[in-house]
Coordinates of C-alpha atoms and ligand atoms in Angstrom, one line a residue:
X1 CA 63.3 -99.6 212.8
X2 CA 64.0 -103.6 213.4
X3 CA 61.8 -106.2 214.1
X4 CA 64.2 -107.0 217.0
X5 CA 63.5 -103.7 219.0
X6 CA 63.2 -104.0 222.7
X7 CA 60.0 -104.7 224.4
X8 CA 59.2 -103.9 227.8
X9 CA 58.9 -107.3 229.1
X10 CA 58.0 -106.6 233.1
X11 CA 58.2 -103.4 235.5
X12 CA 61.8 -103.6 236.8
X13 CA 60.4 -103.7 240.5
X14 CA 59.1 -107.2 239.8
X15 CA 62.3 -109.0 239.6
X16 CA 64.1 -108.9 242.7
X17 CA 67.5 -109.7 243.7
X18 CA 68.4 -113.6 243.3
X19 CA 65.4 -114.1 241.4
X20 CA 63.9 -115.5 237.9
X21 CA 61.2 -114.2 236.7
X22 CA 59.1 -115.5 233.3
X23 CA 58.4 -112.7 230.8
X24 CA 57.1 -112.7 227.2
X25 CA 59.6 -111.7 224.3
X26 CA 57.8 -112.1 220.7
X27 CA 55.1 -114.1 222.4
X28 CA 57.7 -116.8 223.6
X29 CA 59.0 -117.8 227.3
X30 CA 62.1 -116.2 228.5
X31 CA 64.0 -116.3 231.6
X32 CA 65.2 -112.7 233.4
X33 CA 67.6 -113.1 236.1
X34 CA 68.8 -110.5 238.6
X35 CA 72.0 -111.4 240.4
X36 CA 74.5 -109.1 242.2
X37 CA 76.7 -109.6 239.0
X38 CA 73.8 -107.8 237.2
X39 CA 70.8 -108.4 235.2
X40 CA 70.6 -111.4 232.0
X41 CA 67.9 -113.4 229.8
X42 CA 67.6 -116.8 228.5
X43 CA 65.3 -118.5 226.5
X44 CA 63.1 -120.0 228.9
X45 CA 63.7 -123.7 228.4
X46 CA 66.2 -126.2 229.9
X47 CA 68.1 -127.8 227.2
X48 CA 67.8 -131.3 228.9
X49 CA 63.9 -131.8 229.2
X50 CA 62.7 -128.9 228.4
X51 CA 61.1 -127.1 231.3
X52 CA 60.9 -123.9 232.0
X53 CA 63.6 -122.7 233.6
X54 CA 62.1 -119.9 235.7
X55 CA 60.7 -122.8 237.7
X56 CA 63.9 -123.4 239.3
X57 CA 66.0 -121.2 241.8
X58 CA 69.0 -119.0 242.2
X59 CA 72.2 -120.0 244.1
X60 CA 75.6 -118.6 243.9
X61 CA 74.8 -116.9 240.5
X62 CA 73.4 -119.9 238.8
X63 CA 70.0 -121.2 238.1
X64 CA 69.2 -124.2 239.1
X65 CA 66.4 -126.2 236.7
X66 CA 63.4 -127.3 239.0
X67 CA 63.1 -131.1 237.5
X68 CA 66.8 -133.0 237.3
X69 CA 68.6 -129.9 239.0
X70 CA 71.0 -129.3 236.0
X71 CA 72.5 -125.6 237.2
X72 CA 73.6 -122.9 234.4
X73 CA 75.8 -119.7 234.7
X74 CA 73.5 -116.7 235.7
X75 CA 75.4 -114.3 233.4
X76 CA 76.8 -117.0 230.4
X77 CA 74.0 -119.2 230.4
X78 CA 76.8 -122.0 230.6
X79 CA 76.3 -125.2 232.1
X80 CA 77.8 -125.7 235.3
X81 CA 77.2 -128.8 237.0
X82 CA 74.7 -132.1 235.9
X83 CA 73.9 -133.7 239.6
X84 CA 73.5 -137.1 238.0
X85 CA 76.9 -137.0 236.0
X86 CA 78.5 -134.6 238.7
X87 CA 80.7 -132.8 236.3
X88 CA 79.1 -130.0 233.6
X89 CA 77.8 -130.7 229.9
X90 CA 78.8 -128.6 226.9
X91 CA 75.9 -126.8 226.5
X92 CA 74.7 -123.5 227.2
X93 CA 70.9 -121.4 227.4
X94 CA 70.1 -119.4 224.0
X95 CA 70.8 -115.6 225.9
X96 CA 68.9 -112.5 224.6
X97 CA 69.9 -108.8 225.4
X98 CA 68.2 -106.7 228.5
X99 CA 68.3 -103.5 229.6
X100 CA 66.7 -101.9 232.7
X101 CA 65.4 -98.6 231.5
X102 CA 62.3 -96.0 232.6
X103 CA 61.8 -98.5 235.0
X104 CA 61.2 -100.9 233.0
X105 CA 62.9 -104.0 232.0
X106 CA 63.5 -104.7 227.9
X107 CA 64.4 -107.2 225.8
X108 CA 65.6 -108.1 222.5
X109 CA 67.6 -110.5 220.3
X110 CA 70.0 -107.5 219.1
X111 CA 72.6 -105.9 221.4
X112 CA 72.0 -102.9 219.5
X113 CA 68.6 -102.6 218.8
X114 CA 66.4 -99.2 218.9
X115 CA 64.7 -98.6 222.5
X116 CA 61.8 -96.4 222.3
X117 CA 62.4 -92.4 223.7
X118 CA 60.0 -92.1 226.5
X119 CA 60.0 -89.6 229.7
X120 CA 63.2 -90.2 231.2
X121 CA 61.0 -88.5 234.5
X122 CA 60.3 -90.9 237.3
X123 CA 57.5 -88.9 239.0
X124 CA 55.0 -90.9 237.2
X125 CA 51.8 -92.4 237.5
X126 CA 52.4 -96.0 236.8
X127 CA 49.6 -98.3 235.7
X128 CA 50.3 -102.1 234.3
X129 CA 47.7 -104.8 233.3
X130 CA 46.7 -107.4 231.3
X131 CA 44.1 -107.0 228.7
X132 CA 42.8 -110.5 226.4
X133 CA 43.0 -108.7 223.3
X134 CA 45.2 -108.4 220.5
X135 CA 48.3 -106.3 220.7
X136 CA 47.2 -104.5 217.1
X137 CA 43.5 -103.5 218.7
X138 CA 44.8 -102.5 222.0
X139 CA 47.3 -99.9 220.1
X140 CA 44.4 -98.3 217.6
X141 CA 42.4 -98.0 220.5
X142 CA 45.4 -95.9 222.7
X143 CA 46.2 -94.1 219.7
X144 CA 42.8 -93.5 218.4
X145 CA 39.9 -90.9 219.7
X146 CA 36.9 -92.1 217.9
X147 CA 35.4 -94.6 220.7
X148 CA 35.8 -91.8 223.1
X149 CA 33.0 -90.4 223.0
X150 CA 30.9 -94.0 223.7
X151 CA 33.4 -96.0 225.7
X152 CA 34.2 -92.7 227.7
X153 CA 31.3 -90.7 228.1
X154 CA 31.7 -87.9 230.1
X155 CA 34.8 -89.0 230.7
X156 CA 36.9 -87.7 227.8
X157 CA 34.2 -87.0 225.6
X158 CA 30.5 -87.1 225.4
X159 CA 27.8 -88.5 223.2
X160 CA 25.7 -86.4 224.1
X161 CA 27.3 -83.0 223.3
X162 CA 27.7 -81.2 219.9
X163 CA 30.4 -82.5 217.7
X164 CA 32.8 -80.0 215.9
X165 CA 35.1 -80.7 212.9
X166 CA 38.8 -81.2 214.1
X167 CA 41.3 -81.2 211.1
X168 CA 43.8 -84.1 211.7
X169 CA 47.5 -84.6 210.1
X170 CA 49.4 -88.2 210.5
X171 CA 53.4 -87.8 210.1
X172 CA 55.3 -90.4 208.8
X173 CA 58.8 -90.9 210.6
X174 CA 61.6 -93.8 210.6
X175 CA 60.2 -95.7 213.9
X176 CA 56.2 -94.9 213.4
X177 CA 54.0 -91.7 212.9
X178 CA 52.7 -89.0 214.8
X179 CA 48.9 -87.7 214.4
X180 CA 48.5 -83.9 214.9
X181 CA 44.9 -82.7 215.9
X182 CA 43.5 -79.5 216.2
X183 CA 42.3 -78.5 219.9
X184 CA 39.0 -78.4 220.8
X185 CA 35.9 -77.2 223.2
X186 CA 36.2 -79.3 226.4
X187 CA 33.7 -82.2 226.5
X188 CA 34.7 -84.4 229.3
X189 CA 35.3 -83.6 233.2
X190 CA 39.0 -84.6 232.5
X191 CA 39.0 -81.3 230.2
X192 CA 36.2 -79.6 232.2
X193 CA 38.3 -80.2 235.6
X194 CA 41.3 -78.1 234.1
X195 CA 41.2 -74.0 235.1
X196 CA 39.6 -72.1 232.2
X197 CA 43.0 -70.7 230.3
X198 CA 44.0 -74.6 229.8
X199 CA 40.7 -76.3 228.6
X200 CA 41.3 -75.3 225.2
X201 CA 43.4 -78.1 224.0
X202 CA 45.2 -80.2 221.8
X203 CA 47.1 -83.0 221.0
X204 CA 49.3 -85.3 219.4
X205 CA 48.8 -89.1 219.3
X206 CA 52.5 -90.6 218.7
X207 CA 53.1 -94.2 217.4
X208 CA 56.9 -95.7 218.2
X209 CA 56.9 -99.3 216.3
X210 CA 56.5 -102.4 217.5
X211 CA 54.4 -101.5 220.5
X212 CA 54.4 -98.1 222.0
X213 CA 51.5 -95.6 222.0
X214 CA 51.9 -92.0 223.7
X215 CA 49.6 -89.5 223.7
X216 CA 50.1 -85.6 224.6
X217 CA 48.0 -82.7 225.4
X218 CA 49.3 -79.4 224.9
X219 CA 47.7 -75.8 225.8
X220 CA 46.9 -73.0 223.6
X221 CA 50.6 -71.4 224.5
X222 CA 52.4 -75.2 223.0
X223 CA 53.3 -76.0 227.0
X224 CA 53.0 -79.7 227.7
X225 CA 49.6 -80.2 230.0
X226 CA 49.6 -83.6 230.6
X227 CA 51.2 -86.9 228.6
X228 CA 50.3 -90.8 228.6
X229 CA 52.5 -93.6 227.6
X230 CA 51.3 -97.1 226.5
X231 CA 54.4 -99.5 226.6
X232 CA 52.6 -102.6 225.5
X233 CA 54.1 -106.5 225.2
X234 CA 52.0 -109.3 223.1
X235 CA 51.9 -112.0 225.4
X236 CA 50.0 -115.6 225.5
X237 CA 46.2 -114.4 224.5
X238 CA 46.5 -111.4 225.9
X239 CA 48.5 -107.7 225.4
X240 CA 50.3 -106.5 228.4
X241 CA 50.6 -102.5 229.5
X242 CA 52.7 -100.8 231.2
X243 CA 50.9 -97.3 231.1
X244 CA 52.9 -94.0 232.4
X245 CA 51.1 -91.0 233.0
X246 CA 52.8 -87.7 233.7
X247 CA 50.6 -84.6 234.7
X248 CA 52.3 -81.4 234.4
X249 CA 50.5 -78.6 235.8
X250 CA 53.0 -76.9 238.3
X251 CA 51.9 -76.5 241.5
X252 CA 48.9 -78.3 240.7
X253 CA 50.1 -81.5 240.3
X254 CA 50.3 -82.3 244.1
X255 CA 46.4 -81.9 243.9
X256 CA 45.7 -83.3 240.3
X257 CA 47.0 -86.3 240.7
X258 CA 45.6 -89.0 243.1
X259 CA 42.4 -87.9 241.0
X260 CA 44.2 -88.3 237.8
X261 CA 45.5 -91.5 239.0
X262 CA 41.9 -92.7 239.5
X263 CA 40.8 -91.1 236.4
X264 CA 43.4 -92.6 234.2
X265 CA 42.7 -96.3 236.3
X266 CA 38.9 -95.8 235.1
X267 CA 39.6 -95.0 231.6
X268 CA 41.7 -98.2 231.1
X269 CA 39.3 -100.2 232.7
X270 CA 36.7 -99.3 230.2
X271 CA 39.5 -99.6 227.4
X272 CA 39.9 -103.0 228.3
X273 CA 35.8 -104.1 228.7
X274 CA 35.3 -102.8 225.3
X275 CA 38.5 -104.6 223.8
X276 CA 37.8 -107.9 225.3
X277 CA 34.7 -107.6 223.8
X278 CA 35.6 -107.0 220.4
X279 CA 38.3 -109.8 221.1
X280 CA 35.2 -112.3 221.8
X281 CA 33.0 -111.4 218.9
X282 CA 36.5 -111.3 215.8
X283 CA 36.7 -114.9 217.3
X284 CA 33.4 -116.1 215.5
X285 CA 34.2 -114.0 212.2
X286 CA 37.7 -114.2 211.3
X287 CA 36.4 -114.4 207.7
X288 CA 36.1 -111.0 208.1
X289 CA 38.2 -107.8 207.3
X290 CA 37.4 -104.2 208.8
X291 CA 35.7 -101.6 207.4
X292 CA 37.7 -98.5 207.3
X293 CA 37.6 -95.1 205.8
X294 CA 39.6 -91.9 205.6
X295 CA 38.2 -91.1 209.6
X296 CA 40.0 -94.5 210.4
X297 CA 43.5 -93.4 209.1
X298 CA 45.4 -94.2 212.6
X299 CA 44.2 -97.6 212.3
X300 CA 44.9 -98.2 208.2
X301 CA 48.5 -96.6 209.3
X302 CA 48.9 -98.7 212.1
X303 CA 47.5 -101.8 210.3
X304 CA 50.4 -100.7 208.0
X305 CA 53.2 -100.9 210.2
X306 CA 52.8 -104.2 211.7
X307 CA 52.4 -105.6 208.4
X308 CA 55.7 -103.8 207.2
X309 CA 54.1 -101.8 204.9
X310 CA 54.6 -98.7 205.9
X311 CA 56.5 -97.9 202.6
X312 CA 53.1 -97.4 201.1
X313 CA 51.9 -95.1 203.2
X314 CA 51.9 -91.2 202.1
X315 CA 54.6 -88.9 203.9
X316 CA 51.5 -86.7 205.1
X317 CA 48.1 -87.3 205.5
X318 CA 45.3 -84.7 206.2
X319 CA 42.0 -85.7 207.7
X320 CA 38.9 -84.5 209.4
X321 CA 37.3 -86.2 212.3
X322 CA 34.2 -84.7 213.7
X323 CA 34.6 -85.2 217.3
Ligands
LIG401 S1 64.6 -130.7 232.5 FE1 66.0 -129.4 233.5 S2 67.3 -130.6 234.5 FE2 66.1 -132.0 233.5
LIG402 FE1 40.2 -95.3 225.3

């Protein structure tokens, strides 16, 4: 675990060929650049005034800056040529690291930093948005079941419905945690949907530090049912996602999932209503802190984490979460 780990900064299908593209590393501009000579990222700035680079263009594998045309080496980030001067400058872009993985593009200031495991599986359901909220919110809220029940009704969970006791265990590990729940009755028509031998279930929220949430559902016989990845990016006022959602039900899946597609569309959407509107009401009370007990343990771990505490934390952690 680094605080230099790659982000997913953009779905890799955004940047085409001969093209610059402005992402968000650490909340601050940079440049990605795809070239025949292969993929590289800059600080998004030009070193002469200052504007972003990624307003300029690509020509013969350098990026030509929008205002005073100064051009820089697509891969070295060297300059090339200054029109005014006709002859190059000694000085070069501040380059970061990027990989193109999961289809995805990542990010980071270290060659060698840690890129989160995820599905290496391309038959995915991919989902990406914007939400205005913070990136530490948006992660309790994929990691954590507790708002299901209101912000999902009848969705996941129900208000309505009786609530049982579900005993919960949070893992530590090197990059993050993993919280184990017991399964439970079906309350939801995602659950209700399922044939009858797979609506018993139960799963396993996983937390990969900085930014990445997954969350697994397994049946009664440990098989994988169906798994959901949040890879999320802290941007300018808002947290980016790039959500992946694999179904794996066999033969099913053919028929499960244009409606799982929908389903999981829905489910974000009301994610990100209720986040915004926590966003807009922490504005008027920053005064305040949160009020957490043992039922809120995802959050106090996660809360943990991003303030590189996590050495405080216990090893293992048993709760109980009537749900
Ligand atoms: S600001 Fe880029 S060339 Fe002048
Ligand atoms: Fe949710």
């Amino acid at each position: 675990m680094n605080s230099n780990d790659y982000t997913a900064v953009a779905n890799a299908s955004e940047l085409k060929l001969n093209q610059a593209l402005q992402v968000f590393y650490k909340q601050k501009p940079v440049v990605v650049i795809r070239t025949k000579k292969g993929l590289s990222a800059f600080e998004d700035y030009c070193p002469h005034r200052g504007l972003a680079l990624s307003k300029g263009y690509i020509q013969n594998d350098e990026i030509h800056c929008a205002y005073h045309g100064w051009s820089f080496d697509c891969l070295a980030g060297k300059n090339k040529n200054v029109p005014v001067k006709n002859e190059a400058l000694p000085c070069s872009l501040k380059a970061f690291y990027i990989q193109e993985k999961y289809g995805l593009l990542w990010v980071s200031s270290e060659e060698d930093a840690f890129i989160p495991q995820l599905d290496e599986n391309i038959e995915v359901i991919a989902l990406q948005g914007k939400i205005k909220a913070g990136l530490l919110n948006t992660l309790e809220n994929f990691l954590e079941g507790s708002h299901t029940h209101y912000v999902h009704d009848g969705l996941i969970r129900s208000k309505k419905k009786a609530r049982h006791p579900i005993q919960a265990k949070i893992i530590q590990n090197t990059n993050g945690f993993k919280v184990y729940y017991e399964s439970e009755p079906p309350k939801g028509i995602v659950t209700q949907l399922l044939p009858k031998k797979l609506r018993q279930l139960y799963s396993v929220s996983t937390y990969i530090h900085p930014n990445v949430a997954v969350l697994e559902f397994f049946n009664q016989k440990d098989q994988i049912v169906s798994r959901f990845e949040a890879i999320l990016n802290e941007e300018e006022g808002h947290t980016a996602y790039y959500a992946r959602i694999f179904i794996h039900l066999g033969i099913l899946n053919p028929l499960v999932k244009p409606f799982a597609s929908r389903m999981f569309q829905k489910i974000i959407e009301q994610d990100k209503l209720i986040l915004e509107a926590q966003q807009q009401n922490l504005i008027h009370f920053p005064e305040h802190k949160f009020y957490s007990d043992e039922t809120d343990l995802v959050g106090t771990h996660l809360f943990a984490w991003q303030n590189q505490k996590q050495n405080q934390l216990e090893a293992v952690s048993n709760f109980c979460v009537y749900w």
